[in-house]
mmCIF file of C-alpha atoms in Angstrom:
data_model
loop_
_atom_site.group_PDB
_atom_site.id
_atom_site.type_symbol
_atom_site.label_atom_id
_atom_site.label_comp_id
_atom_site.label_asym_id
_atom_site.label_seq_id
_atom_site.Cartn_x
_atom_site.Cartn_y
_atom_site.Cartn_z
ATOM 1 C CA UNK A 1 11.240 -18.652 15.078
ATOM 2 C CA UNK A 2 10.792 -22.420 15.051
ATOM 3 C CA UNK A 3 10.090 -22.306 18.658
ATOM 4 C CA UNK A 4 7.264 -19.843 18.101
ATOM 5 C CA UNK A 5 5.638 -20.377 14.865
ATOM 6 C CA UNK A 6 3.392 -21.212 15.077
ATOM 7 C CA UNK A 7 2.592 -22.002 18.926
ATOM 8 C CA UNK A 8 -0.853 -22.922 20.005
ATOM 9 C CA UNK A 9 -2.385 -22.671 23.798
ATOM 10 C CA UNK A 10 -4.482 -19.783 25.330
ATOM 11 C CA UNK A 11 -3.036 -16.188 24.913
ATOM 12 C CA UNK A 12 -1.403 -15.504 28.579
ATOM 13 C CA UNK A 13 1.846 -14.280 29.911
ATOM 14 C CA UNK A 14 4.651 -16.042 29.972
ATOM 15 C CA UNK A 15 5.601 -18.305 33.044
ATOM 16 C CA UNK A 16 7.668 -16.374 35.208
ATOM 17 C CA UNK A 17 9.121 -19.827 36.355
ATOM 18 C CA UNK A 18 10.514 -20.793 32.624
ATOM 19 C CA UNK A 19 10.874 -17.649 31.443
ATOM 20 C CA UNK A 20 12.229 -14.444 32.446
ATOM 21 C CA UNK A 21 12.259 -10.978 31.315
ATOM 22 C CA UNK A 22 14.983 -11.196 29.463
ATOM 23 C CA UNK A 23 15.830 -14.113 29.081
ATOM 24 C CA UNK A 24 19.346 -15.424 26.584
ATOM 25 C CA UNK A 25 20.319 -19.051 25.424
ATOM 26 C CA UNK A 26 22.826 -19.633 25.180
ATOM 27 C CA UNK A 27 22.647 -22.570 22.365
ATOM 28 C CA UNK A 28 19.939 -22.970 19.373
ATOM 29 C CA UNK A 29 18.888 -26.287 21.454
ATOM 30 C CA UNK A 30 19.029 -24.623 24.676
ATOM 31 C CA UNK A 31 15.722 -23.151 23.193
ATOM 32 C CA UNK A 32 13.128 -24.706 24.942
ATOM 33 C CA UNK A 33 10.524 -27.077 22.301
ATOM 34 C CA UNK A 34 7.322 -24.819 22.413
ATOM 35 C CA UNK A 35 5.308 -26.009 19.689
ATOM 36 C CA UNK A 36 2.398 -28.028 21.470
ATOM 37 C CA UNK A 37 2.326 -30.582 18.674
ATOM 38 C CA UNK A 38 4.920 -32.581 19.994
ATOM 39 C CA UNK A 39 4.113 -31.820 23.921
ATOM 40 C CA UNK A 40 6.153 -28.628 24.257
ATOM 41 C CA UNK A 41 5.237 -25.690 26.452
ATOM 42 C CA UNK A 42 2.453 -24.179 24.321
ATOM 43 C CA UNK A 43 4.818 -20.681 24.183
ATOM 44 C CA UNK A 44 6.268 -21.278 27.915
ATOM 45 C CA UNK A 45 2.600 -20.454 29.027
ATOM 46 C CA UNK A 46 1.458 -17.246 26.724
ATOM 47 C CA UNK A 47 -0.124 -19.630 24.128
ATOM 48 C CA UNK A 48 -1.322 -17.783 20.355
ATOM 49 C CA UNK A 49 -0.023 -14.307 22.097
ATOM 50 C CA UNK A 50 3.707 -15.537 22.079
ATOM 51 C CA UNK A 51 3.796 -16.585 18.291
ATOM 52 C CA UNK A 52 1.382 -13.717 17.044
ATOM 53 C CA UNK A 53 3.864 -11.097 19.201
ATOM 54 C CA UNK A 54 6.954 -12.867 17.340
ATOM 55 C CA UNK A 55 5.407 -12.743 14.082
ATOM 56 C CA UNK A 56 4.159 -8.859 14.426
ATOM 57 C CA UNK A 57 7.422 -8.307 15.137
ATOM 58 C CA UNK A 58 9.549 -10.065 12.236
ATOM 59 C CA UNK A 59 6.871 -7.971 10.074
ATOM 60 C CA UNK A 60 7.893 -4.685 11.556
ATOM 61 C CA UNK A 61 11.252 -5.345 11.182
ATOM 62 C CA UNK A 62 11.124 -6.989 7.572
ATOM 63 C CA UNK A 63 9.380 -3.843 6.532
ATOM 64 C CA UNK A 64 11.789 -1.784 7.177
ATOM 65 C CA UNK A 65 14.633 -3.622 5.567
ATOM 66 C CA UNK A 66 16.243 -2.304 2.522
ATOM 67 C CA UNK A 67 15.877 -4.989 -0.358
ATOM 68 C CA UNK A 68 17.120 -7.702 -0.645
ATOM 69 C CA UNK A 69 15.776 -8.546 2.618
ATOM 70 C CA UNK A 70 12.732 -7.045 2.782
ATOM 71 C CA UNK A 71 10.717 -4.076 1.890
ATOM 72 C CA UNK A 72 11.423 -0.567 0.694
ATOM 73 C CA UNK A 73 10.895 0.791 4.457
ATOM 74 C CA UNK A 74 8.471 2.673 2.721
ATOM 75 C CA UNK A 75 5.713 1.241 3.919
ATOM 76 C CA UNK A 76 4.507 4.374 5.801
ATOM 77 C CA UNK A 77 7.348 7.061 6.650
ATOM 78 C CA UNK A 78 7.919 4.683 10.115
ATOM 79 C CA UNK A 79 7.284 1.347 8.206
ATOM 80 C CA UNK A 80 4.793 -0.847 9.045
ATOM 81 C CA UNK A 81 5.051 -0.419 12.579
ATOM 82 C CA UNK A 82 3.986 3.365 12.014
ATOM 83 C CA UNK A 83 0.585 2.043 10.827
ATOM 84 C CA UNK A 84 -2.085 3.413 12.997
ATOM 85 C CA UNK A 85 -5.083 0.754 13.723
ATOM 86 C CA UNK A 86 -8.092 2.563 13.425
ATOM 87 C CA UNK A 87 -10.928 3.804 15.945
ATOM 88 C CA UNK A 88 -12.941 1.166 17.642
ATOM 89 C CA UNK A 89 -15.867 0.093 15.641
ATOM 90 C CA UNK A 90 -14.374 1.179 12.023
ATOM 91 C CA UNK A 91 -13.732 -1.936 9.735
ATOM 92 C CA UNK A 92 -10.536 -2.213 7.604
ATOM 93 C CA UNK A 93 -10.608 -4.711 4.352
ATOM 94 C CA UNK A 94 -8.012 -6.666 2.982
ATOM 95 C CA UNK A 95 -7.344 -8.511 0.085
ATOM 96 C CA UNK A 96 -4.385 -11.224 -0.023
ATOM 97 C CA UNK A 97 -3.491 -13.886 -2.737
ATOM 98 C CA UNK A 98 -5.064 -17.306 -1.809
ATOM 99 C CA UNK A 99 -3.481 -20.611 -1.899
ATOM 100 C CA UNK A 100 -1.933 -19.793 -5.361
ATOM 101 C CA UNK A 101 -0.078 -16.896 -3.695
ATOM 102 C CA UNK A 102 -0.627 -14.954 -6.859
ATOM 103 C CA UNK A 103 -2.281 -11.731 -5.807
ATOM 104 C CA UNK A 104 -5.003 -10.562 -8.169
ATOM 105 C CA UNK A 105 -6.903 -14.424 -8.915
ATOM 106 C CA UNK A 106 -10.108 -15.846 -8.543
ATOM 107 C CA UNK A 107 -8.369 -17.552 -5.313
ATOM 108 C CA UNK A 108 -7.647 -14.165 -3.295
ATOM 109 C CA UNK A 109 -8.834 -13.693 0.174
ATOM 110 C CA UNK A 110 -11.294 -10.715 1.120
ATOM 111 C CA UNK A 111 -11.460 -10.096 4.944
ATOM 112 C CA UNK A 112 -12.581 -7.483 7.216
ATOM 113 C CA UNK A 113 -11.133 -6.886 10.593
ATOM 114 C CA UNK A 114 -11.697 -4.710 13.716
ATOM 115 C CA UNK A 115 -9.972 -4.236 16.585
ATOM 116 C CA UNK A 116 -10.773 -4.654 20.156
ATOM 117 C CA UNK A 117 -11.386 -0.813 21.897
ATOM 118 C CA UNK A 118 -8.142 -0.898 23.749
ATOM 119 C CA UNK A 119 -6.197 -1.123 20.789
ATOM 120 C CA UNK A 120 -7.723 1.355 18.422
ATOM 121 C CA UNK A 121 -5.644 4.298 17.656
ATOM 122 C CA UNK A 122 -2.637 2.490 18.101
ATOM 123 C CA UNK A 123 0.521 2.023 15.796
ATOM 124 C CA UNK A 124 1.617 -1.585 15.460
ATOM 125 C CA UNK A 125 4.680 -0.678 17.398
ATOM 126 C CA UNK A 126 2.603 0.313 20.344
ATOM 127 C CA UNK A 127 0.344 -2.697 20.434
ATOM 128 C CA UNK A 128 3.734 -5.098 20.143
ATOM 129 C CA UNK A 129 5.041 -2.889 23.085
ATOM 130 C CA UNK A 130 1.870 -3.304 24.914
ATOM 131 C CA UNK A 131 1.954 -7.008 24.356
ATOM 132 C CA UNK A 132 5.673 -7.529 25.753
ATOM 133 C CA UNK A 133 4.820 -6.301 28.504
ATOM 134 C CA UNK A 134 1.637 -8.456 28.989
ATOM 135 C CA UNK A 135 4.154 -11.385 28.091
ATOM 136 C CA UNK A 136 7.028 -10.255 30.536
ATOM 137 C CA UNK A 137 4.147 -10.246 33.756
ATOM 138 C CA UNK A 138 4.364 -6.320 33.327
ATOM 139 C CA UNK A 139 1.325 -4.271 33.179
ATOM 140 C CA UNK A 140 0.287 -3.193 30.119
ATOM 141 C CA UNK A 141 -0.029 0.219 29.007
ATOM 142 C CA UNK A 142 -2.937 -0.130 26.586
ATOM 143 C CA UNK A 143 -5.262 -1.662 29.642
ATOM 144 C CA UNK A 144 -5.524 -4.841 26.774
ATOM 145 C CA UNK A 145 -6.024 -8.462 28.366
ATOM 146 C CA UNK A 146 -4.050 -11.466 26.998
ATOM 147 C CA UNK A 147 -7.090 -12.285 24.673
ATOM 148 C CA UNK A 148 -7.586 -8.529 23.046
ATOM 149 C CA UNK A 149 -3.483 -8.135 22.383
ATOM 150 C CA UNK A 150 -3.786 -11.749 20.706
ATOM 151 C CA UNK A 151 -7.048 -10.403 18.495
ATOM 152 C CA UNK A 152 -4.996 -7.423 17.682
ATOM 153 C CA UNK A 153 -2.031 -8.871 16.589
ATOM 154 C CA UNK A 154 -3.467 -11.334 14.632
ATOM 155 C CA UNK A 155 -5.466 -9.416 12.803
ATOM 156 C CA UNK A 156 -2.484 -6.900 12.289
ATOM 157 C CA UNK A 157 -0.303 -10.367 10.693
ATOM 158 C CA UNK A 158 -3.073 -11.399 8.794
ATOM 159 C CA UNK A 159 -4.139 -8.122 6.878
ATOM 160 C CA UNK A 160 -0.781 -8.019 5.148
ATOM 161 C CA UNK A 161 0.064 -11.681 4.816
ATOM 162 C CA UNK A 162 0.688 -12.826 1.377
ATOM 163 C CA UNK A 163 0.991 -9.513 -0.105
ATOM 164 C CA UNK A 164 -2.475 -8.600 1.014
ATOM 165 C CA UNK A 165 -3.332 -4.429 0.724
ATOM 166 C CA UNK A 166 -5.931 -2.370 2.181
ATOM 167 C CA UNK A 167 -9.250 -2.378 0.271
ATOM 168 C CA UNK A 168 -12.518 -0.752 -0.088
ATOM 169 C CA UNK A 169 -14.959 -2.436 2.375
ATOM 170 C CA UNK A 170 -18.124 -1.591 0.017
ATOM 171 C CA UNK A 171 -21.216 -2.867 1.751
ATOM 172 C CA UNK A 172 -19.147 -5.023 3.937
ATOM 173 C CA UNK A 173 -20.872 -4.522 7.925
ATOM 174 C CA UNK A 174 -18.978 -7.121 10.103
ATOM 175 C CA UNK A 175 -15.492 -8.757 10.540
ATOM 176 C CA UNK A 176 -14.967 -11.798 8.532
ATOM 177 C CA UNK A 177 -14.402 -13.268 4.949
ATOM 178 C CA UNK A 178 -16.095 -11.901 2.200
ATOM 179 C CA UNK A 179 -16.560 -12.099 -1.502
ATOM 180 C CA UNK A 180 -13.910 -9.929 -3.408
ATOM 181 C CA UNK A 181 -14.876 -7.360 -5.371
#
């Protein structure tokens, strides 16, 4: 997780070179320094897509954790990686807790998303899917580039970070912060 999280660098596959398929350390420093703050890899050559994959996928598998570590699994009857992203074009809102991290304050965080055409219609576990394969030099099966996975995923982290929920968009038109209601 420390490699990944965050890792910076344009969203690409990784390099076949440093990184293969499947590839095992054997040690925790055998993990190669990726984080491009102190001259690492940048993600061993995928960039955002490499940290925003990892993250997706910690989500998916938190939320489907029994408490104590993590959600109900409740999230929808497949957990969160059962949510379906929705057609191309349609907006979905969100509301998280700002820098507080209290949910429900004057410092909460409205944002609307979309996703890029290749993606909508998808569950979150077929967009990660999609994107390992992008990462492991493998066709993808969603026809997404590097670039649209990366969008997709990061909006996907972001909706639900901080305790953030689906909301109303109102007169919201277009992607990006808003005013909450």
């Amino acid at each position: 997780l420390i490699a990944y999280l965050p890792t910076g660098g344009t969203a690409n596959k990784f390099k076949a070179s440093l990184v293969g398929a499947d590839t095992h350390y054997a040690t925790p420093s055998a993990i190669p320094d990726l984080n491009k703050t102190t001259g690492g890899t940048k993600g061993e050559g995928a960039g955002v897509l490499a940290g925003q994959t990892m993250a997706c996928s910690l989500n998916s598998f938190l939320s489907a954790c029994s408490p104590p570590f993590g959600g109900s699994g409740t999230f929808t009857a497949s957990g969160f990686g059962g949510f379906t992203l929705p057609a191309a074009g349609t907006l979905v809102c969100t509301k998280r807790s700002g820098n507080d991290k209290v949910l429900g304050t004057g410092d909460d965080i409205c944002q609307a998303f979309s996703y890029p055409n290749c993606a909508a219609g998808l569950t979150v576990t077929q967009v990660q899917a999609c994107a390992n394969q992008l990462l492991a030099g493998q066709v993808n099966s969603c026809g997404c580039s590097a670039s649209d996975l990366n969008v997709a995923l990061s909006n996907i982290n972001l909706e639900f970070d901080q305790c953030g929920n689906v909301i109303d968009c109102g007169s919201v038109t277009s992607p990006g912060v808003f005013t909450c209601p």
